[in-house]
Amino acid sequence: MSKRLRNTEVCADCCVPEPRWASVNRGVLICDECCSVHRSLGRHSSQVRHLTHTPWPPTQLQMVQTLYNNGANSIWEHSLLDPASVTSGKRKANPQDKLHPNKSEFIRAKYQMLVFVHRIPCREDDSSTAKDLSKQLHSSVRTGNLETCLRLLTLGAQANFFHPEKGSTPLHVAAKAGQVSQVELLTVYGADPGAPDSRGKTPIDCAREAGHNDLADRLVEIQYELTDRLAFYLCGRKPDHKSGQHFIVPQMADRNISADLSELAKAAKKKLQSLSNHLFEELAMDVYDEVDRRETDAVWLATQNHSTLVTETTVVPFLPVNPEYSSTRNQGRQKLARFNAHEFATLVIDILSEAKRRQQGNPIVSPKDNVELIMKNVAVRHCSDSQDNDQPDYDSVASDEDTDQELPSSKGDRTKSLDSDLSDGPITMQEYLEVKTALSASEAKIQQLMKANNSLSDELRLMQKKASKLEKQSSMPESDYDNTFNDSEMDDSGRFCRRGRLRSSGWLGEGSSIPELDDLEMDSDPTLPSTEDVIRKTEQITKNIQELLRAAQENKHDSFIPCSERIHVAVTEMAALFPKKPRSETVRGSLRLLTSSACRLQGECRKAVPSEGCPGPDMQLVTQQVIQCAYDIAKAAKQLVTITTKENTN
């Protein structure tokens, strides 16, 4: 358990004294009320931990303390520090404000929309700007100036940036320099502890070579963070990585199960084993987020004054929607809350087993050889540390009768608060895996991709008539489309990404790869990318466009620039999937329309911000142009999905 940092802290969002929670990726301390809003944002926006009731890695707590003490909150409230913000009516929340709508709207604007963050002037080549920022980050992490690195990450520096001249990433530099807090910050923002430098050395190797053995051990823990967290959730133990033990796979205590249930378990296990590396990785990360939600709910209920607890600050009933994910994935994530204790425990165990199998490169065993892991009426309990060390890979999971009072997050009464989409009764693990498998059904996906905000559909149809003319105006030479790969494994809202860690810890096996993370210098082969990859990137673009259209509908012009920047990043990542010079003229034309429209969109969105000494912009005209650019981007993305689907099915 951690100790309180000091006795003079105040909540970063409303200034209530003695906050009891921290947002790890934002480097701030927050009170109970504000924490209830942070938790509803989701981990992609804010990762909350209780200061005293949640186990903390000591170096991670020290990192948060350093950021808090050095004014990290000023990063998220930059424009509010300007005296002019008072006259403009902008202000932060205060202790007297109501939680809803005052505090909640302020917190969402601050951390979800990044409304108050300082934005550097945009240049024609945004990829060069990101590269410059990433080079600054690469240099800064060798020092102890932690808040500078957080500011660079906020502006767009990439935690996994590979410096072409230095031949290393920022994490290699921080590890070699022994900068523990910098390592914690970079890994919170998705830096990969197992990424090789130009010598083939990982940050873990660099730390050991420099004599920072404790830091190297911590990097190994971070590398296996996901599976360690799942194991600890079930049995209260973590692997002893120093001794070479990297997985603990608990098992159910009771194997007296019916034949029907046994067959169901085998079918579900077979589906899990047949998932592609990418879909298995997504499932593992979703379950990680659900474990975090359940554990945080338990801490939340244990630390509240139940005599004064009000409904607006109660538990989060299911995982909040992540706009970067497809609707199918978000629905599947939310349905995880409907798993009862034994179903969820079984899913966690199967994921741990499968992760261990994939890392070790073991073949899939036949169904008759599978060890059955489902029991009747089993729930999750944190066991004592005094387990049988003769079998370190296995711990028993206790029964429901022992744990009903310990796990409020598994209570059936919570399901009453779920929306109609989630009120169709308990689901099985097999049903959830079928949802995951459905992600590869491209035809259904294509129909979903272009569903824009219904309230703006008429306006989009009117603007469509201008598409042909604007496409000609925005055409560029063939070699000019932006095909720069974005090294980021997180978006600019601070989403926590574990993809690099899964890859470096061996989940994907030797010779496996994630297409959008491969070295694009190898992309001279004109072969088109897989339909699945293009669909996934198109979904990300579409989600960001819908967010922009909602802002346009609600006249939230301050949100135009951050929305356009997220769209540009998503477009850049999608363009990077394709060869630099595709053979097909249709593909080249669609890529030109895609990337040029994203650049035009940024320019139009910047017009929404009035310049000092200049007359205010015609917001109706600006909004129309923004919508047109968004339409062109969506149109080009759909064209690319259709083309790749046709080519890959031939």
Tab-separated table of C-alpha atoms in Angstrom, residues 323-598:
chain	number	residue	atom	x	y	z
A	323	PRO	CA	-14.393	6.445	-29.741
A	324	GLU	CA	-11.276	4.945	-31.327
A	325	TYR	CA	-12.865	1.484	-31.308
A	326	SER	CA	-15.544	0.100	-33.608
A	327	SER	CA	-19.125	-0.121	-32.399
A	328	THR	CA	-18.823	-3.926	-32.454
A	329	ARG	CA	-15.807	-3.859	-30.173
A	330	ASN	CA	-17.377	-1.327	-27.820
A	331	GLN	CA	-20.501	-3.468	-27.531
A	332	GLY	CA	-18.385	-6.516	-26.774
A	333	ARG	CA	-16.419	-4.590	-24.153
A	334	GLN	CA	-19.614	-3.482	-22.446
A	335	LYS	CA	-20.984	-7.014	-22.396
A	336	LEU	CA	-18.000	-8.091	-20.314
A	337	ALA	CA	-19.816	-6.508	-17.367
A	338	ARG	CA	-22.565	-9.111	-17.786
A	339	PHE	CA	-20.193	-12.020	-17.184
A	340	ASN	CA	-20.858	-13.518	-13.792
A	341	ALA	CA	-17.918	-14.339	-11.555
A	342	HIS	CA	-17.184	-17.862	-12.803
A	343	GLU	CA	-17.616	-16.919	-16.474
A	344	PHE	CA	-15.250	-13.987	-16.161
A	345	ALA	CA	-12.719	-15.982	-14.147
A	346	THR	CA	-12.782	-18.671	-16.840
A	347	LEU	CA	-12.196	-16.122	-19.578
A	348	VAL	CA	-9.264	-14.614	-17.671
A	349	ILE	CA	-7.706	-18.033	-17.108
A	350	ASP	CA	-8.101	-18.990	-20.763
A	351	ILE	CA	-6.444	-15.750	-21.852
A	352	LEU	CA	-3.528	-16.356	-19.501
A	353	SER	CA	-3.176	-19.914	-20.794
A	354	GLU	CA	-3.330	-18.795	-24.405
A	355	ALA	CA	-0.855	-15.941	-23.840
A	356	LYS	CA	1.613	-18.374	-22.293
A	357	ARG	CA	1.106	-20.849	-25.146
A	358	ARG	CA	1.682	-18.181	-27.803
A	359	GLN	CA	4.812	-16.859	-26.123
A	360	GLN	CA	6.338	-20.299	-25.799
A	361	GLY	CA	5.331	-21.210	-29.345
A	362	ASN	CA	3.545	-24.396	-28.254
A	363	PRO	CA	1.174	-26.031	-30.747
A	364	ILE	CA	-2.560	-26.082	-30.110
A	365	VAL	CA	-3.492	-29.218	-28.214
A	366	SER	CA	-6.455	-31.326	-29.235
A	367	PRO	CA	-9.748	-30.733	-27.389
A	368	LYS	CA	-9.478	-34.050	-25.539
A	369	ASP	CA	-6.178	-32.899	-24.028
A	370	ASN	CA	-7.506	-29.538	-22.827
A	371	VAL	CA	-7.668	-29.165	-19.060
A	372	GLU	CA	-11.206	-28.089	-18.231
A	373	LEU	CA	-11.234	-24.775	-16.374
A	374	ILE	CA	-14.944	-24.154	-15.770
A	375	MET	CA	-16.641	-25.101	-12.500
A	376	LYS	CA	-20.140	-24.727	-11.223
A	377	ASN	CA	-20.744	-21.630	-9.042
A	378	VAL	CA	-17.168	-20.374	-8.885
A	379	ALA	CA	-16.177	-16.771	-8.214
A	380	VAL	CA	-13.038	-14.744	-7.938
A	381	ARG	CA	-11.126	-14.262	-4.683
A	382	HIS	CA	-7.726	-12.860	-3.817
A	383	CYS	CA	-6.027	-15.860	-2.277
A	384	SER	CA	-3.328	-15.637	0.339
A	385	ASP	CA	0.286	-15.629	-0.773
A	386	SER	CA	0.871	-18.974	0.923
A	387	GLN	CA	0.221	-21.108	-2.157
A	388	ASP	CA	1.863	-24.411	-2.968
A	389	ASN	CA	5.212	-23.423	-4.433
A	390	ASP	CA	5.716	-26.871	-5.916
A	391	GLN	CA	3.311	-25.837	-8.675
A	392	PRO	CA	3.995	-22.128	-9.075
A	393	ASP	CA	2.012	-21.775	-12.307
A	394	TYR	CA	-1.314	-22.748	-10.747
A	395	ASP	CA	-3.488	-21.404	-7.943
A	396	SER	CA	-7.028	-22.316	-7.005
A	397	VAL	CA	-9.878	-19.864	-7.319
A	398	ALA	CA	-12.308	-19.967	-4.434
A	399	SER	CA	-16.070	-20.442	-4.420
A	400	ASP	CA	-18.911	-17.912	-4.489
A	401	GLU	CA	-19.841	-18.451	-0.866
A	402	ASP	CA	-16.475	-17.101	0.267
A	403	THR	CA	-16.478	-13.962	-1.798
A	404	ASP	CA	-19.944	-12.503	-2.321
A	405	GLN	CA	-19.312	-9.694	0.140
A	406	GLU	CA	-15.830	-8.985	-1.164
A	407	LEU	CA	-16.726	-8.345	-4.779
A	408	PRO	CA	-19.543	-5.832	-5.174
A	409	SER	CA	-18.559	-5.514	-8.813
A	410	SER	CA	-19.885	-9.016	-9.513
A	411	LYS	CA	-23.280	-8.468	-7.928
A	412	GLY	CA	-26.305	-9.055	-10.073
A	413	ASP	CA	-28.020	-5.850	-8.933
A	414	ARG	CA	-25.572	-3.763	-10.924
A	415	THR	CA	-26.950	-5.193	-14.138
A	416	LYS	CA	-30.246	-3.419	-13.497
A	417	SER	CA	-28.584	-0.139	-14.397
A	418	LEU	CA	-27.390	-1.327	-17.796
A	419	ASP	CA	-29.018	0.012	-20.941
A	420	SER	CA	-31.380	-1.981	-23.112
A	421	ASP	CA	-28.577	-3.253	-25.339
A	422	LEU	CA	-27.072	-5.009	-22.331
A	423	SER	CA	-30.240	-6.217	-20.607
A	424	ASP	CA	-30.707	-9.459	-22.506
A	425	GLY	CA	-29.486	-11.685	-19.715
A	426	PRO	CA	-26.102	-13.238	-18.916
A	427	ILE	CA	-23.901	-14.160	-21.852
A	428	THR	CA	-21.353	-16.885	-22.250
A	429	MET	CA	-17.712	-16.669	-23.091
A	430	GLN	CA	-18.431	-18.346	-26.418
A	431	GLU	CA	-20.929	-15.624	-27.294
A	432	TYR	CA	-18.374	-12.950	-26.532
A	433	LEU	CA	-15.716	-14.639	-28.638
A	434	GLU	CA	-18.190	-14.816	-31.505
A	435	VAL	CA	-18.477	-11.045	-31.269
A	436	LYS	CA	-14.706	-10.778	-31.534
A	437	THR	CA	-14.575	-13.129	-34.504
A	438	ALA	CA	-17.260	-11.082	-36.237
A	439	LEU	CA	-14.794	-8.215	-36.559
A	440	SER	CA	-13.314	-9.972	-39.571
A	441	ALA	CA	-16.649	-9.984	-41.474
A	442	SER	CA	-15.782	-7.262	-43.916
A	443	GLU	CA	-19.086	-6.850	-45.722
A	444	ALA	CA	-21.009	-6.009	-42.576
A	445	LYS	CA	-18.237	-3.651	-41.572
A	446	ILE	CA	-18.349	-1.752	-44.833
A	447	GLN	CA	-22.023	-1.058	-44.280
A	448	GLN	CA	-21.258	0.323	-40.825
A	449	LEU	CA	-18.317	2.492	-41.737
A	450	MET	CA	-20.212	5.258	-43.505
A	451	LYS	CA	-23.019	5.763	-40.973
A	452	ALA	CA	-22.641	9.426	-40.199
A	453	ASN	CA	-24.516	11.431	-37.620
A	454	ASN	CA	-28.182	11.143	-38.627
A	455	SER	CA	-28.938	14.725	-37.734
A	456	LEU	CA	-26.390	15.894	-40.337
A	457	SER	CA	-27.210	13.472	-43.139
A	458	ASP	CA	-29.271	16.002	-45.121
A	459	GLU	CA	-26.490	18.541	-44.895
A	460	LEU	CA	-23.949	16.006	-46.092
A	461	ARG	CA	-26.066	15.128	-49.126
A	462	LEU	CA	-26.232	18.792	-50.100
A	463	MET	CA	-22.473	19.087	-49.849
A	464	GLN	CA	-21.933	15.923	-51.915
A	465	LYS	CA	-22.753	17.822	-55.107
A	466	LYS	CA	-19.553	19.825	-54.645
A	467	ALA	CA	-17.367	16.761	-54.061
A	468	SER	CA	-16.260	16.311	-57.667
A	469	LYS	CA	-15.217	19.936	-58.048
A	470	LEU	CA	-13.381	20.041	-54.706
A	471	GLU	CA	-11.616	16.770	-55.470
A	472	LYS	CA	-10.117	18.330	-58.610
A	473	GLN	CA	-9.083	21.431	-56.681
A	474	SER	CA	-7.400	19.364	-54.001
A	475	SER	CA	-5.548	17.006	-56.345
A	476	MET	CA	-1.805	16.727	-55.861
A	477	PRO	CA	1.066	15.176	-57.833
A	478	GLU	CA	1.233	11.440	-57.424
A	479	SER	CA	4.289	11.498	-55.144
A	480	ASP	CA	2.960	14.219	-52.860
A	481	TYR	CA	0.411	12.362	-50.807
A	482	ASP	CA	1.324	12.052	-47.181
A	483	ASN	CA	2.360	8.471	-46.529
A	484	THR	CA	4.366	9.075	-43.365
A	485	PHE	CA	4.004	6.426	-40.726
A	486	ASN	CA	2.991	7.566	-37.250
A	487	ASP	CA	4.980	5.705	-34.619
A	488	SER	CA	2.452	6.519	-31.936
A	489	GLU	CA	0.810	3.718	-30.044
A	490	MET	CA	-1.557	6.138	-28.334
A	491	ASP	CA	-3.757	8.975	-29.437
A	492	ASP	CA	-3.376	12.551	-28.264
A	493	SER	CA	-5.950	12.059	-25.528
A	494	GLY	CA	-3.442	9.907	-23.653
A	495	ARG	CA	-4.914	6.505	-24.365
A	496	PHE	CA	-2.944	3.747	-22.683
A	497	CYS	CA	-1.671	1.325	-25.319
A	498	ARG	CA	-0.154	-2.066	-24.527
A	499	ARG	CA	0.379	-3.291	-28.098
A	500	GLY	CA	4.139	-2.868	-28.018
A	501	ARG	CA	4.360	-4.683	-24.713
A	502	LEU	CA	2.344	-7.632	-25.960
A	503	ARG	CA	4.587	-7.891	-28.971
A	504	SER	CA	7.866	-7.571	-27.091
A	505	SER	CA	6.846	-10.069	-24.432
A	506	GLY	CA	6.458	-12.695	-27.127
A	507	TRP	CA	2.678	-12.980	-27.389
A	508	LEU	CA	2.828	-12.797	-31.146
A	509	GLY	CA	5.548	-15.408	-31.455
A	510	GLU	CA	8.571	-15.452	-33.722
A	511	GLY	CA	7.851	-14.143	-37.190
A	512	SER	CA	4.438	-12.759	-36.266
A	513	SER	CA	3.639	-9.137	-36.890
A	514	ILE	CA	1.039	-6.452	-36.599
A	515	PRO	CA	0.649	-4.879	-40.048
A	516	GLU	CA	0.358	-1.260	-38.976
A	517	LEU	CA	3.425	-1.584	-36.738
A	518	ASP	CA	5.778	-3.117	-39.268
A	519	ASP	CA	8.695	-1.118	-40.656
A	520	LEU	CA	7.243	0.834	-43.563
A	521	GLU	CA	10.600	1.101	-45.275
A	522	MET	CA	9.891	-2.455	-46.347
A	523	ASP	CA	6.755	-1.221	-48.140
A	524	SER	CA	8.231	-1.143	-51.651
A	525	ASP	CA	6.115	-4.177	-52.485
A	526	PRO	CA	3.001	-2.786	-54.207
A	527	THR	CA	0.754	-5.416	-52.593
A	528	LEU	CA	-2.350	-3.844	-51.037
A	529	PRO	CA	-2.893	-4.182	-47.286
A	530	SER	CA	-5.380	-6.614	-45.803
A	531	THR	CA	-9.045	-5.662	-45.740
A	532	GLU	CA	-9.098	-6.084	-41.954
A	533	ASP	CA	-6.356	-3.499	-41.463
A	534	VAL	CA	-8.010	-0.978	-43.788
A	535	ILE	CA	-11.398	-1.458	-42.142
A	536	ARG	CA	-9.899	-0.982	-38.696
A	537	LYS	CA	-8.234	2.296	-39.682
A	538	THR	CA	-11.366	3.473	-41.487
A	539	GLU	CA	-13.426	2.862	-38.363
A	540	GLN	CA	-11.024	5.053	-36.416
A	541	ILE	CA	-11.352	7.822	-39.015
A	542	THR	CA	-15.139	7.516	-39.007
A	543	LYS	CA	-15.371	7.751	-35.220
A	544	ASN	CA	-13.280	10.921	-35.250
A	545	ILE	CA	-15.382	12.407	-38.057
A	546	GLN	CA	-18.561	11.732	-36.103
A	547	GLU	CA	-17.061	13.539	-33.125
A	548	LEU	CA	-16.261	16.514	-35.366
A	549	LEU	CA	-19.764	16.538	-36.839
A	550	ARG	CA	-21.307	16.520	-33.373
A	551	ALA	CA	-19.136	19.493	-32.453
A	552	ALA	CA	-20.319	21.271	-35.615
A	553	GLN	CA	-23.937	20.517	-34.843
A	554	GLU	CA	-23.575	21.840	-31.289
A	555	ASN	CA	-21.559	24.899	-32.421
A	556	LYS	CA	-18.576	23.810	-30.309
A	557	HIS	CA	-16.049	25.522	-32.552
A	558	ASP	CA	-13.258	25.252	-29.964
A	559	SER	CA	-13.315	21.509	-30.591
A	560	PHE	CA	-12.666	21.796	-34.337
A	561	ILE	CA	-8.855	21.910	-34.162
A	562	PRO	CA	-8.314	18.954	-31.757
A	563	CYS	CA	-10.854	16.915	-33.740
A	564	SER	CA	-9.137	17.706	-37.041
A	565	GLU	CA	-5.758	16.767	-35.590
A	566	ARG	CA	-7.059	13.377	-34.487
A	567	ILE	CA	-8.534	12.842	-37.940
A	568	HIS	CA	-5.214	13.778	-39.562
A	569	VAL	CA	-3.318	11.293	-37.389
A	570	ALA	CA	-5.817	8.543	-38.254
A	571	VAL	CA	-5.594	9.393	-41.973
A	572	THR	CA	-1.787	9.340	-41.845
A	573	GLU	CA	-1.827	5.905	-40.225
A	574	MET	CA	-4.263	4.603	-42.847
A	575	ALA	CA	-2.223	5.985	-45.754
A	576	ALA	CA	0.853	4.319	-44.254
A	577	LEU	CA	-0.743	0.912	-44.792
A	578	PHE	CA	-0.506	1.324	-48.573
A	579	PRO	CA	2.561	1.140	-50.838
A	580	LYS	CA	4.231	4.464	-51.583
A	581	LYS	CA	3.354	4.136	-55.262
A	582	PRO	CA	0.399	1.784	-55.728
A	583	ARG	CA	-0.067	0.306	-59.174
A	584	SER	CA	-3.754	1.152	-59.296
A	585	GLU	CA	-4.658	4.675	-60.373
A	586	THR	CA	-7.915	4.287	-58.430
A	587	VAL	CA	-5.962	3.624	-55.238
A	588	ARG	CA	-3.647	6.554	-55.911
A	589	GLY	CA	-6.614	8.859	-56.497
A	590	SER	CA	-8.366	7.743	-53.333
A	591	LEU	CA	-5.180	8.228	-51.288
A	592	ARG	CA	-4.694	11.713	-52.731
A	593	LEU	CA	-8.269	12.639	-51.891
A	594	LEU	CA	-7.904	11.154	-48.404
A	595	THR	CA	-4.696	12.922	-47.405
A	596	SER	CA	-5.317	16.242	-49.160
A	597	SER	CA	-8.789	16.454	-47.613
A	598	ALA	CA	-7.318	15.859	-44.166
